Coordinates of C-alpha atoms in Angstrom, one line a residue:
Chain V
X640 CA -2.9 -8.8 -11.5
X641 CA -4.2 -6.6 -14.3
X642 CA -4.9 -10.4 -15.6
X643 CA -7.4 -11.0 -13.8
X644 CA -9.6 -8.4 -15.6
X645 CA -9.2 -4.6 -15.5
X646 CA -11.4 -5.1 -12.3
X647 CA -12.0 -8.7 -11.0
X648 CA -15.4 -9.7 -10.6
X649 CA -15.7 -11.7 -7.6
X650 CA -18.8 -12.9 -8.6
X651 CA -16.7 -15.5 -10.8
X652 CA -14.7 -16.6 -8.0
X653 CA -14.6 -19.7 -6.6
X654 CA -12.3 -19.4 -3.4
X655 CA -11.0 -21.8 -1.7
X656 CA -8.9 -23.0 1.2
X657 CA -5.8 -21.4 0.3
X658 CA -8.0 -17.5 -0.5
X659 CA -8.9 -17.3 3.5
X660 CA -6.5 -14.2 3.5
X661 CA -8.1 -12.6 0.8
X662 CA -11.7 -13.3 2.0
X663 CA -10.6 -11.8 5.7
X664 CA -9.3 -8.8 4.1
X665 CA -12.4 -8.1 2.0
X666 CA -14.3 -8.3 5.1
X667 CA -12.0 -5.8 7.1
X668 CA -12.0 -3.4 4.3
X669 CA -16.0 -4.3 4.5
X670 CA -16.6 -3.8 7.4
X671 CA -15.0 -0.2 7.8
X672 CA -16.3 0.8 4.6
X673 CA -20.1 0.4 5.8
X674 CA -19.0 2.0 9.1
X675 CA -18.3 5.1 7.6
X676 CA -21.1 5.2 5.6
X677 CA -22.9 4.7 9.0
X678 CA -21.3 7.6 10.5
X679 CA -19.2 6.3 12.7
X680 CA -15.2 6.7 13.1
X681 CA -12.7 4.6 11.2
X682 CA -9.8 4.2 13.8
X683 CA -6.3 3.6 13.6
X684 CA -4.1 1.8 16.2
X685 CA -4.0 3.8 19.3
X686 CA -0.7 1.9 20.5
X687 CA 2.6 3.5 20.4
X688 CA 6.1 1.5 21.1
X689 CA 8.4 4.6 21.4
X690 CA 6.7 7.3 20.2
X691 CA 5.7 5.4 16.9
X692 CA 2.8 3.0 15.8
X693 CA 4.0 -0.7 16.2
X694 CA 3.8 -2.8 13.2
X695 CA 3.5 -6.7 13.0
X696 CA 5.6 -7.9 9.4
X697 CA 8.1 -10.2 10.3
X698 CA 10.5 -13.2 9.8
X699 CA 11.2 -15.3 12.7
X700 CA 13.5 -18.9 11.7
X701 CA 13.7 -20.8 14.8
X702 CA 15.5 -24.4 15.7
X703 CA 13.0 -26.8 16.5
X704 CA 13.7 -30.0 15.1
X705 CA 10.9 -32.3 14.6
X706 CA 9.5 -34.2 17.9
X707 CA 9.1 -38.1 16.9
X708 CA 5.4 -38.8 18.0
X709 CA 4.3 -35.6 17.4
X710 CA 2.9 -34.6 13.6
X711 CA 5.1 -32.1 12.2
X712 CA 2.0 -30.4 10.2
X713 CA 0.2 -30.0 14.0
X714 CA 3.6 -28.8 15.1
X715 CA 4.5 -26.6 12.6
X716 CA 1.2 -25.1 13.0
X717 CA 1.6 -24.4 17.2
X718 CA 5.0 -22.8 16.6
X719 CA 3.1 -20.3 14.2
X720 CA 0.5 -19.3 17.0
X721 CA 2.8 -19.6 19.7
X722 CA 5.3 -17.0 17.3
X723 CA 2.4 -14.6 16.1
X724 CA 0.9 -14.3 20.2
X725 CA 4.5 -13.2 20.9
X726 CA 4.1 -10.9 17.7
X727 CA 0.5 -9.1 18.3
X728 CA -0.6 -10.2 21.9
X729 CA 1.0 -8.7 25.3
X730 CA 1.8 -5.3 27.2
X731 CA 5.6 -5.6 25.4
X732 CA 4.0 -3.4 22.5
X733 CA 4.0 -0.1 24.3
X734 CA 7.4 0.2 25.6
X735 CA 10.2 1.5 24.0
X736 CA 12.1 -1.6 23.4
X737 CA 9.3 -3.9 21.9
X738 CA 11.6 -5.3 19.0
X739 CA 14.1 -6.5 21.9
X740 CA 11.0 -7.5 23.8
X741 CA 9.7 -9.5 21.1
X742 CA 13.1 -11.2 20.4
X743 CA 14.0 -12.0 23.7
X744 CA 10.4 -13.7 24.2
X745 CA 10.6 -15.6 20.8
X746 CA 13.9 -16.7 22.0
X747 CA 13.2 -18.3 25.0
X748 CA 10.1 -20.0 23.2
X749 CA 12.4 -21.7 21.2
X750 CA 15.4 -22.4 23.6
X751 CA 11.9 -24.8 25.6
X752 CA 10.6 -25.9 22.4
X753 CA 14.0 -27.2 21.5
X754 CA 14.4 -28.6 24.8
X755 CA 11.3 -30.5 24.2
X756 CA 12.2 -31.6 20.9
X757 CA 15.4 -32.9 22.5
X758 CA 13.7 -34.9 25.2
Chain H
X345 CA -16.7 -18.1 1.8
X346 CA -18.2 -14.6 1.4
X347 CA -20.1 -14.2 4.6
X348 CA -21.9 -11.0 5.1
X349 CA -21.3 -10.6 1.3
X350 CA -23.2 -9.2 -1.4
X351 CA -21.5 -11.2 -3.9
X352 CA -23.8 -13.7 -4.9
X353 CA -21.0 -17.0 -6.1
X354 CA -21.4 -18.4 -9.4
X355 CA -21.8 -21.8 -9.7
X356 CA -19.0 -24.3 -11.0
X357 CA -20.1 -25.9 -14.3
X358 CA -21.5 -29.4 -14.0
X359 CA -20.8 -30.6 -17.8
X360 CA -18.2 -31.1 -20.5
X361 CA -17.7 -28.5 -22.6
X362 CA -19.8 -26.3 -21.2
X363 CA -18.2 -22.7 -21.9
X364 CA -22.3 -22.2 -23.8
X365 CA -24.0 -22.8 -20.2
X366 CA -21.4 -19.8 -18.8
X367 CA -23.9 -16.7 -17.8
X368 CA -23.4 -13.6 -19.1
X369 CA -20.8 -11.7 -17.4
X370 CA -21.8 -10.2 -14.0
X371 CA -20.5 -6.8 -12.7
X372 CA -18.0 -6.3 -10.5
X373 CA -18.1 -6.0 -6.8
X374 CA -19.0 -2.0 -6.3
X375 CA -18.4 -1.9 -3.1
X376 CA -14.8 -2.6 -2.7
X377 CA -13.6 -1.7 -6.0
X378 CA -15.2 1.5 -7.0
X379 CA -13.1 4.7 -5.7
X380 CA -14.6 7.3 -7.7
X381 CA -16.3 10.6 -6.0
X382 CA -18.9 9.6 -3.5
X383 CA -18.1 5.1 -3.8
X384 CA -17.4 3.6 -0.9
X385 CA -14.7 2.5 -0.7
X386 CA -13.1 5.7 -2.2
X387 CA -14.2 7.6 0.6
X388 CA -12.7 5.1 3.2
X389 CA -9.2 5.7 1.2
X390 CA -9.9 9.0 1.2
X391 CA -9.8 9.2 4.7
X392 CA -5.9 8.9 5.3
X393 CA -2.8 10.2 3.9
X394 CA -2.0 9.1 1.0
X395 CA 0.8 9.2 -1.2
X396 CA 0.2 11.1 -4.8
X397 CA 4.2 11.5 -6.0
X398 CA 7.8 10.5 -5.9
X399 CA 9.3 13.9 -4.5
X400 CA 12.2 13.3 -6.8
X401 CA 9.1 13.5 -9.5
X402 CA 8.4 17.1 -8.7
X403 CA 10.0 19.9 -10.4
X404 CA 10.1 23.4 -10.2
X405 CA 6.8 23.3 -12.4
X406 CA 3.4 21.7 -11.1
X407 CA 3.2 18.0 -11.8
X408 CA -0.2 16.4 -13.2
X409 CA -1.6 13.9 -11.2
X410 CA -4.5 11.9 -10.9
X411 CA -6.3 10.3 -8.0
X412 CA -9.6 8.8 -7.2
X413 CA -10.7 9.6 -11.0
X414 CA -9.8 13.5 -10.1
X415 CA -7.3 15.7 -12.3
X416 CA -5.1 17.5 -10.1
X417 CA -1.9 19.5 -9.5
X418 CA 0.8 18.9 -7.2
X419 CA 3.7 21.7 -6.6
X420 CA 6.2 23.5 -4.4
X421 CA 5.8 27.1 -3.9
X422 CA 9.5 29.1 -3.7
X423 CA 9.8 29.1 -0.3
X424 CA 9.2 24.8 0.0
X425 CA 5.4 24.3 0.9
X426 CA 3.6 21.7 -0.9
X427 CA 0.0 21.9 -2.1
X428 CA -2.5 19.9 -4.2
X429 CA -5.0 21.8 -6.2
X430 CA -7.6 20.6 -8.8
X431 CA -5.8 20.6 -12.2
X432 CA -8.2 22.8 -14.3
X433 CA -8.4 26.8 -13.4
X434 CA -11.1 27.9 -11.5
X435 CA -11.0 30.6 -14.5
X436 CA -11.1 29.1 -18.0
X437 CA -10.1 25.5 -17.3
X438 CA -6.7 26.0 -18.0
X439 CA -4.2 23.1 -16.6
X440 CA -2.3 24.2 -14.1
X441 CA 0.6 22.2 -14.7
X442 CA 1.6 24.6 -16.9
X443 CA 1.1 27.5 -13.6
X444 CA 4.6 28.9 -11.8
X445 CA 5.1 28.1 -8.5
X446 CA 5.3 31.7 -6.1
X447 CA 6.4 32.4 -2.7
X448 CA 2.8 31.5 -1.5
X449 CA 0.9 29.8 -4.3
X450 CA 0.6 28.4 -8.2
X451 CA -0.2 31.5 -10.5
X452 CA -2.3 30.3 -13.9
X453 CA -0.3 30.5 -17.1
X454 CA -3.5 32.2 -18.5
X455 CA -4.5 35.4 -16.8
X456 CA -2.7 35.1 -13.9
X457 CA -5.0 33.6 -11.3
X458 CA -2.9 33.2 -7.9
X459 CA -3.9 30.4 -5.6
X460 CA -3.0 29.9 -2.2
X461 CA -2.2 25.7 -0.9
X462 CA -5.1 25.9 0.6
X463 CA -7.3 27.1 -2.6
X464 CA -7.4 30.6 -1.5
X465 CA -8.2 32.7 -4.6
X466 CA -5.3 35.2 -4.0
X467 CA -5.5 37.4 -7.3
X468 CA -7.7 38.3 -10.1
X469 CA -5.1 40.2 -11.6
X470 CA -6.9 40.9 -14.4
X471 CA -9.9 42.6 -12.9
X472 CA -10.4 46.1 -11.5
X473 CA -8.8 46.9 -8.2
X474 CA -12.1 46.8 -6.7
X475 CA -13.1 43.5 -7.6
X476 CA -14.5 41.5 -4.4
X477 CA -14.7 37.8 -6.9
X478 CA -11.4 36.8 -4.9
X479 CA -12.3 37.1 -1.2
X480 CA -15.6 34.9 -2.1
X481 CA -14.5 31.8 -4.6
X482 CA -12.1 28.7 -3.4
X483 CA -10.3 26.7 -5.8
X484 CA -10.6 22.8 -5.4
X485 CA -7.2 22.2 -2.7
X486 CA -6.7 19.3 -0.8
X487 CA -3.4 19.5 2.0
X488 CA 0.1 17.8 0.9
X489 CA 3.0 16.8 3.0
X490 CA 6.5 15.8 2.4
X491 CA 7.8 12.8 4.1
X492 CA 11.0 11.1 3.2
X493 CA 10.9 11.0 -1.2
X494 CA 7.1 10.8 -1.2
X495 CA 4.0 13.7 -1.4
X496 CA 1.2 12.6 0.4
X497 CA -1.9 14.1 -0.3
X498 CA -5.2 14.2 2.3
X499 CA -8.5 13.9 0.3
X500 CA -11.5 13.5 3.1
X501 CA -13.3 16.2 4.4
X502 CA -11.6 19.3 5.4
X503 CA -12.6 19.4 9.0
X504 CA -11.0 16.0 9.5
X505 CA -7.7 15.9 8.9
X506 CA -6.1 12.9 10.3
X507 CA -2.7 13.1 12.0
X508 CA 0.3 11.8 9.4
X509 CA 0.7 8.6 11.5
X510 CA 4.1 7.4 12.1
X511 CA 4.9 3.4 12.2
X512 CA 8.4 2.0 13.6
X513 CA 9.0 0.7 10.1
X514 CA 9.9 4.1 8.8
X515 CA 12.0 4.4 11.9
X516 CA 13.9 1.4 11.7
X517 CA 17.7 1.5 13.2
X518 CA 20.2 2.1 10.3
X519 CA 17.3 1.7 7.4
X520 CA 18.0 4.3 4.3
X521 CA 14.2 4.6 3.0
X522 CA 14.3 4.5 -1.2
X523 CA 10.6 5.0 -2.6
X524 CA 9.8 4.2 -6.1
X525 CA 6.3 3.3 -7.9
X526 CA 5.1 1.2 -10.5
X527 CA 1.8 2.1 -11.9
X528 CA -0.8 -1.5 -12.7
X529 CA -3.3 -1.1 -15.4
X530 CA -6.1 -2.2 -13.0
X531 CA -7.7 -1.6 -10.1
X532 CA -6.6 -1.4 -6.9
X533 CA -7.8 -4.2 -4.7
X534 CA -6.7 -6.8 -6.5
X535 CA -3.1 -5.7 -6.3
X536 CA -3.6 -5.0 -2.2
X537 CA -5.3 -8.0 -2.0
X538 CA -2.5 -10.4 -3.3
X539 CA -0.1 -9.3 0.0
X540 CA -2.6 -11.7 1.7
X541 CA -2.4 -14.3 -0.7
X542 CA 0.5 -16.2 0.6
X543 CA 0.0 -19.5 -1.4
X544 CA 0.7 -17.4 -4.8
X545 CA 4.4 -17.1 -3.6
X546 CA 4.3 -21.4 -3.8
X547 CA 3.1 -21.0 -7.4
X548 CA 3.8 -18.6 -9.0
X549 CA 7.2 -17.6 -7.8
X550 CA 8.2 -20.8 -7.1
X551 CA 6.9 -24.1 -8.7
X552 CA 5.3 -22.8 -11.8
X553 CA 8.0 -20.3 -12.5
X554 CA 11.5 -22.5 -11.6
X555 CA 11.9 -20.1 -8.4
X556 CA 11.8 -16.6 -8.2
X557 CA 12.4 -17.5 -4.4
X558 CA 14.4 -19.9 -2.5
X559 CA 13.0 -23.8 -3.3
X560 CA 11.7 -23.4 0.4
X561 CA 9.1 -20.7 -0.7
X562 CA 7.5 -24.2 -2.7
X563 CA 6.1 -25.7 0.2
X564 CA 3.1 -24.7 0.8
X565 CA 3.0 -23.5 4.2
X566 CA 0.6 -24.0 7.3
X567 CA -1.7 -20.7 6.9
X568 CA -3.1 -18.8 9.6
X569 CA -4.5 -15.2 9.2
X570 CA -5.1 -12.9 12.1
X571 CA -6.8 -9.5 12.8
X572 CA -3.9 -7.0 14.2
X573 CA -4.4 -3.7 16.0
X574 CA -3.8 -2.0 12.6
X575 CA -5.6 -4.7 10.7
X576 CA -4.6 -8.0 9.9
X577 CA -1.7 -10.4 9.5
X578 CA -0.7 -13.6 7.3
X579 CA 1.3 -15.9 8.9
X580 CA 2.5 -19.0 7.0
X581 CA 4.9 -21.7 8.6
X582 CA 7.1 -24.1 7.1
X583 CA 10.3 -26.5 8.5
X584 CA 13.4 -26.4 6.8
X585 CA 16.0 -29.3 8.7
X586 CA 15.3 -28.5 11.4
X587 CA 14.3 -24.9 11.6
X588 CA 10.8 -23.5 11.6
X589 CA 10.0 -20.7 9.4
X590 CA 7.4 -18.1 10.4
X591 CA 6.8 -15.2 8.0
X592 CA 3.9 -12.7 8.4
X593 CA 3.2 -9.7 6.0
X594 CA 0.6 -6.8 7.0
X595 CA -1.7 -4.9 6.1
X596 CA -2.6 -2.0 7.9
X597 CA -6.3 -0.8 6.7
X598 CA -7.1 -0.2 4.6
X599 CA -4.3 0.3 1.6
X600 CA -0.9 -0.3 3.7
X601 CA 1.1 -3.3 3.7
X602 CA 4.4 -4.7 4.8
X603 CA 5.9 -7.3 3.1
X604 CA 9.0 -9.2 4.0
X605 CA 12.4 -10.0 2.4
X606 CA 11.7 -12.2 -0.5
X607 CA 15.3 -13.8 -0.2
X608 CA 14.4 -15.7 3.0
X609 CA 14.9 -19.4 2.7
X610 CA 14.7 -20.3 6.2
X611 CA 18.0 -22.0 6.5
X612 CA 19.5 -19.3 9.6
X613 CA 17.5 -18.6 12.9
X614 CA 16.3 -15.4 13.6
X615 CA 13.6 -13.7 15.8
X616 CA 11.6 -11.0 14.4
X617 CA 13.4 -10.6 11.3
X618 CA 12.2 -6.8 9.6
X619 CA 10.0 -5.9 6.7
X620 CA 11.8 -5.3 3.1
X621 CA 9.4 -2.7 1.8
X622 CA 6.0 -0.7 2.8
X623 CA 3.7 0.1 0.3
X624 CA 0.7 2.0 -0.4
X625 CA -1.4 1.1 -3.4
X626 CA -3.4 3.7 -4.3
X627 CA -6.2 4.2 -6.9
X628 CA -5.9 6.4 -9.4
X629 CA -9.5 5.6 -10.8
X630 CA -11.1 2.2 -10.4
X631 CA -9.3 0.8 -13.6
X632 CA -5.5 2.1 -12.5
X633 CA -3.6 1.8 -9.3
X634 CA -0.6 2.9 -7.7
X635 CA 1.9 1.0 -5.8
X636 CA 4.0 3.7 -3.6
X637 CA 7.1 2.2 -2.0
X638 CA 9.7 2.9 0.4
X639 CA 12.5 -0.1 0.4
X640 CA 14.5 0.6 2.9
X641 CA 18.7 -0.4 1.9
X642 CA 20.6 -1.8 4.8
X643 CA 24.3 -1.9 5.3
X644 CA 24.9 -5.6 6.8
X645 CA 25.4 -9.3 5.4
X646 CA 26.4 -10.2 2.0
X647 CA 23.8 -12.2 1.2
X648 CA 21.3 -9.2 1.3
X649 CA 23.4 -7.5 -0.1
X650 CA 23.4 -9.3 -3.9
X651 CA 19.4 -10.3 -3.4
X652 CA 18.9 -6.5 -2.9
X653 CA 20.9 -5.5 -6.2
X654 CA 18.7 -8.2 -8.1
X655 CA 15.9 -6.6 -6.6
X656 CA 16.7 -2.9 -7.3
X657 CA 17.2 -4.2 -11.0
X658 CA 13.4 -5.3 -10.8
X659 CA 12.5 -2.1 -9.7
X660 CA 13.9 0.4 -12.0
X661 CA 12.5 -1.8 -14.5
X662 CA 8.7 -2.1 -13.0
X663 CA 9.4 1.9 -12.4
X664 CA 6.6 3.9 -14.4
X665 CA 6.4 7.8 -14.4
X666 CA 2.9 8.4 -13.3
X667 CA 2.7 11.4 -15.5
X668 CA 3.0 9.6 -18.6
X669 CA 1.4 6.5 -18.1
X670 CA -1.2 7.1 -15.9
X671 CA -2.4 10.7 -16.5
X672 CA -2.9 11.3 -20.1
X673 CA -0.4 14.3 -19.5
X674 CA 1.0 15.2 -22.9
X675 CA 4.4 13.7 -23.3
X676 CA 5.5 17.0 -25.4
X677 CA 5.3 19.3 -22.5
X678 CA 8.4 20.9 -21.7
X679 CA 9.0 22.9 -18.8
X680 CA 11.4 25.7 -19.5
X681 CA 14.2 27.4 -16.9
X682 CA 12.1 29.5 -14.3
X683 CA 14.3 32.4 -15.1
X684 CA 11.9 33.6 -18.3
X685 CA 9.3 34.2 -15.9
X686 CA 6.9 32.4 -18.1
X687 CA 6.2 28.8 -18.4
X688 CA 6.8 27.5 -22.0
X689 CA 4.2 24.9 -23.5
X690 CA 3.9 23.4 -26.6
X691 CA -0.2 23.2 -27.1
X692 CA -1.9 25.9 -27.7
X693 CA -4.7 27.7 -25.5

């Protein structure tokens, strides 16, 4: 990291495809900085799951075999939406027993995945 | 890519050879990267906790640290409060690293200044009884908390003082929170930054390196990135057999991450599978950060169990003591039993 110059210039960049990440973070950490410099309040996440502020890291392995008919790329790509709506979206993020919540949900997305899979 | 951007791209080269066409170097991006007094982006870090020190760092004598280009103190007072202090004396400039800890402040090795956590002058001990200089002056302070092996320090304005904010990862059932830090020779974006770099995993831990990771970690993934109510999300998915493997590290704005176990291959199902470590990377001036981490150990499954010993090793051997490397501190000072009353140095004033 410290190889990429004491500080990177960005200027030199040439980002591509695979930088989206780093480009969305920029402009997150972008867009609060001038909104403080506006005046205006920086806010955290107002939600709480048990008392505490829910987070979103995660590993989820689920078995869904690939669907003949279907490209797996295209498929591999719903199962991440389907997963990270499960993950951020919802009212399961305020109650006490989110991480259950979540499982359970992520769960039964796969046992009709599968299913389809299977068919 | 840069939308909304000041960053003006530079232009690929078009010829053969062409290192003499390069421009001259530009500057860096400002904005972002800058974290000095009154930058940007230093005041949006400044504007949540953030950690400054290991607590297993912190003697009984004041520990030099820097942040956001400042020189500063951190300490315990006898009776367990923490406090953060500019390091020079208010007085004659003398560090207070080499101050004692009281009941109810850090006393200057030099004439005996006392100040209060909170920068109250205390005593002047050295001036007539009548002397007013006390109940008029501050010391630079900024507040300090203890939470589970690491000092945070606040650093915005005084009147807003966020609430120490609480996320279910430091929670987690059975998790045994370990902190450590390493200390990078640059600045801070660029190591925050790479927790949303996912395809760096494929390369450089994987195909260009013979596998740090699991051979699964060389596919490169289907990447999506998505805005969070803390702030945002990676989310990369790959098949393995038949499995699908969804992984997502966080960031919660603007210098917290979460990043998951780096021994997941993808080869047994699970549903919301927990973080490995959060970390907080932390500038200490625009050309050094700090990366601040709690890995939590957990008791179960044998195969974490030997990934997490090869990890440990990586960490006592990335571990950097911030005083030495970071600070400038001298490495000769040695701090002597509390018992003599006096704090023994070896510079002279």
């Amino acid at each position: 990291m410290s190889t990429q110059r004491p500080i990177a210039v960005h200027e030199l960049e040439h980002l591509t495809y695979c930088d989206k990440g780093v480009v969305m973070l920029r402009r997150l950490l972008r867009r609060d900085v001038r909104k403080l410099a506006a005046g205006e309040t920086v806010a955290g996440s107002s939600l709480r799951a048990g008392g505490v502020i829910p987070t979103y890291c995660h590993d989820t392995v689920l078995r869904i075999p690939e669907i003949s008919g279907i490209d797996d790329l295209e498929l591999q790509e719903e199962v991440g939406r389907k997963v990270t709506d499960v993950v951020v979206l919802g009212d399961h993020h305020t109650v006490d027993d989110r991480r259950e919540r979540i499982r359970n949900l992520l769960r039964d997305y796969e046992s009709t995945a599968f299913a389809e899979a299977a068919e | 890519m840069e939308s909304n951007s000041m960053v003006t791209q530079k232009q690929f080269l078009t010829s053969a050879f062409g290192g003499y066409y390069n421009a001259p170097l530009p500057a860096e991006n400002i904005e972002l990267t800058h974290v000095e007094k009154g930058s940007p982006a230093g005041e949006l870090l400044r504007r949540v906790w953030q950690p400054v020190a290991l607590t297993s760092e912190l003697k009984e004598v004041p520990l030099g640290i820097r942040m956001f280009g400042e020189d500063l103190v951190v300490f315990r007072t006898t009776t367990g409060e923490y406090g953060i202090l500019d390091r020079h004396c208010s007085h004659r400039g003398t560090s207070l690293e080499f101050g004692l800890p009281t009941e109810c402040g850090l006393r200057c090795c030099y004439h005996g200044w006392l100040f209060g956590v909170d920068g109250r002058i205390i005593e002047t001990p050295g001036d007539p009884p009548g002397s007013t200089l006390k109940d008029r002056l501050f010391h630079g302070a900024y507040p300090a908390k203890e939470y589970k092996g690491l000092i945070f320090g606040y650093f915005g304005p005084p009147d807003s003082v966020p609430e120490f904010p609480i996320y279910d990862s430091y929670e987690y059932p059975g998790d045994k929170l370990v902190p450590y830090s390493i200390t990078n020779p640059c600045n801070w974006l660029q190591v925050h930054e790479n927790v949303m770099d996912p395809a760096h995993a494929v390369f450089l831990h994987t195909r260009v390196t013979f596998s740090h990771f699991s051979d699964t970690w060389g596919q490169l993934p289907v990447m999506d990135f998505v805005e969070t109510p803390t702030g945002m999300i990676y989310v990369t998915t790959r098949r393995w057999g038949d499995n699908v493997w969804v992984r997502s590290n966080d960031i919660i704005l603007p210098n917290l991450a979460q990043v998951g176990h780096v021994w997941e291959d993808g080869t047994e199902t699970k549903a919301f599978g927990p973080f490995a470590l959060t970390r907080w990377t932390t500038p200490i001036d625009s050309s050094v950060g700090v990366i601040s981490t709690k890995r939590p150990i957990r008791a179960s499954g044998a195969k974490k169990k030997s990934a997490g010993s090869k990890n440990s090793t990586s960490t006592v051997r990335g571990k950097v003591s911030r005083s030495r490397s970071a600070n400038g501190c001298p490495a000769t000072t040695t701090p002597c039993p509390l018992n003599d009353r006096l704090p023994c140095m070896n510079w002279s004033i």
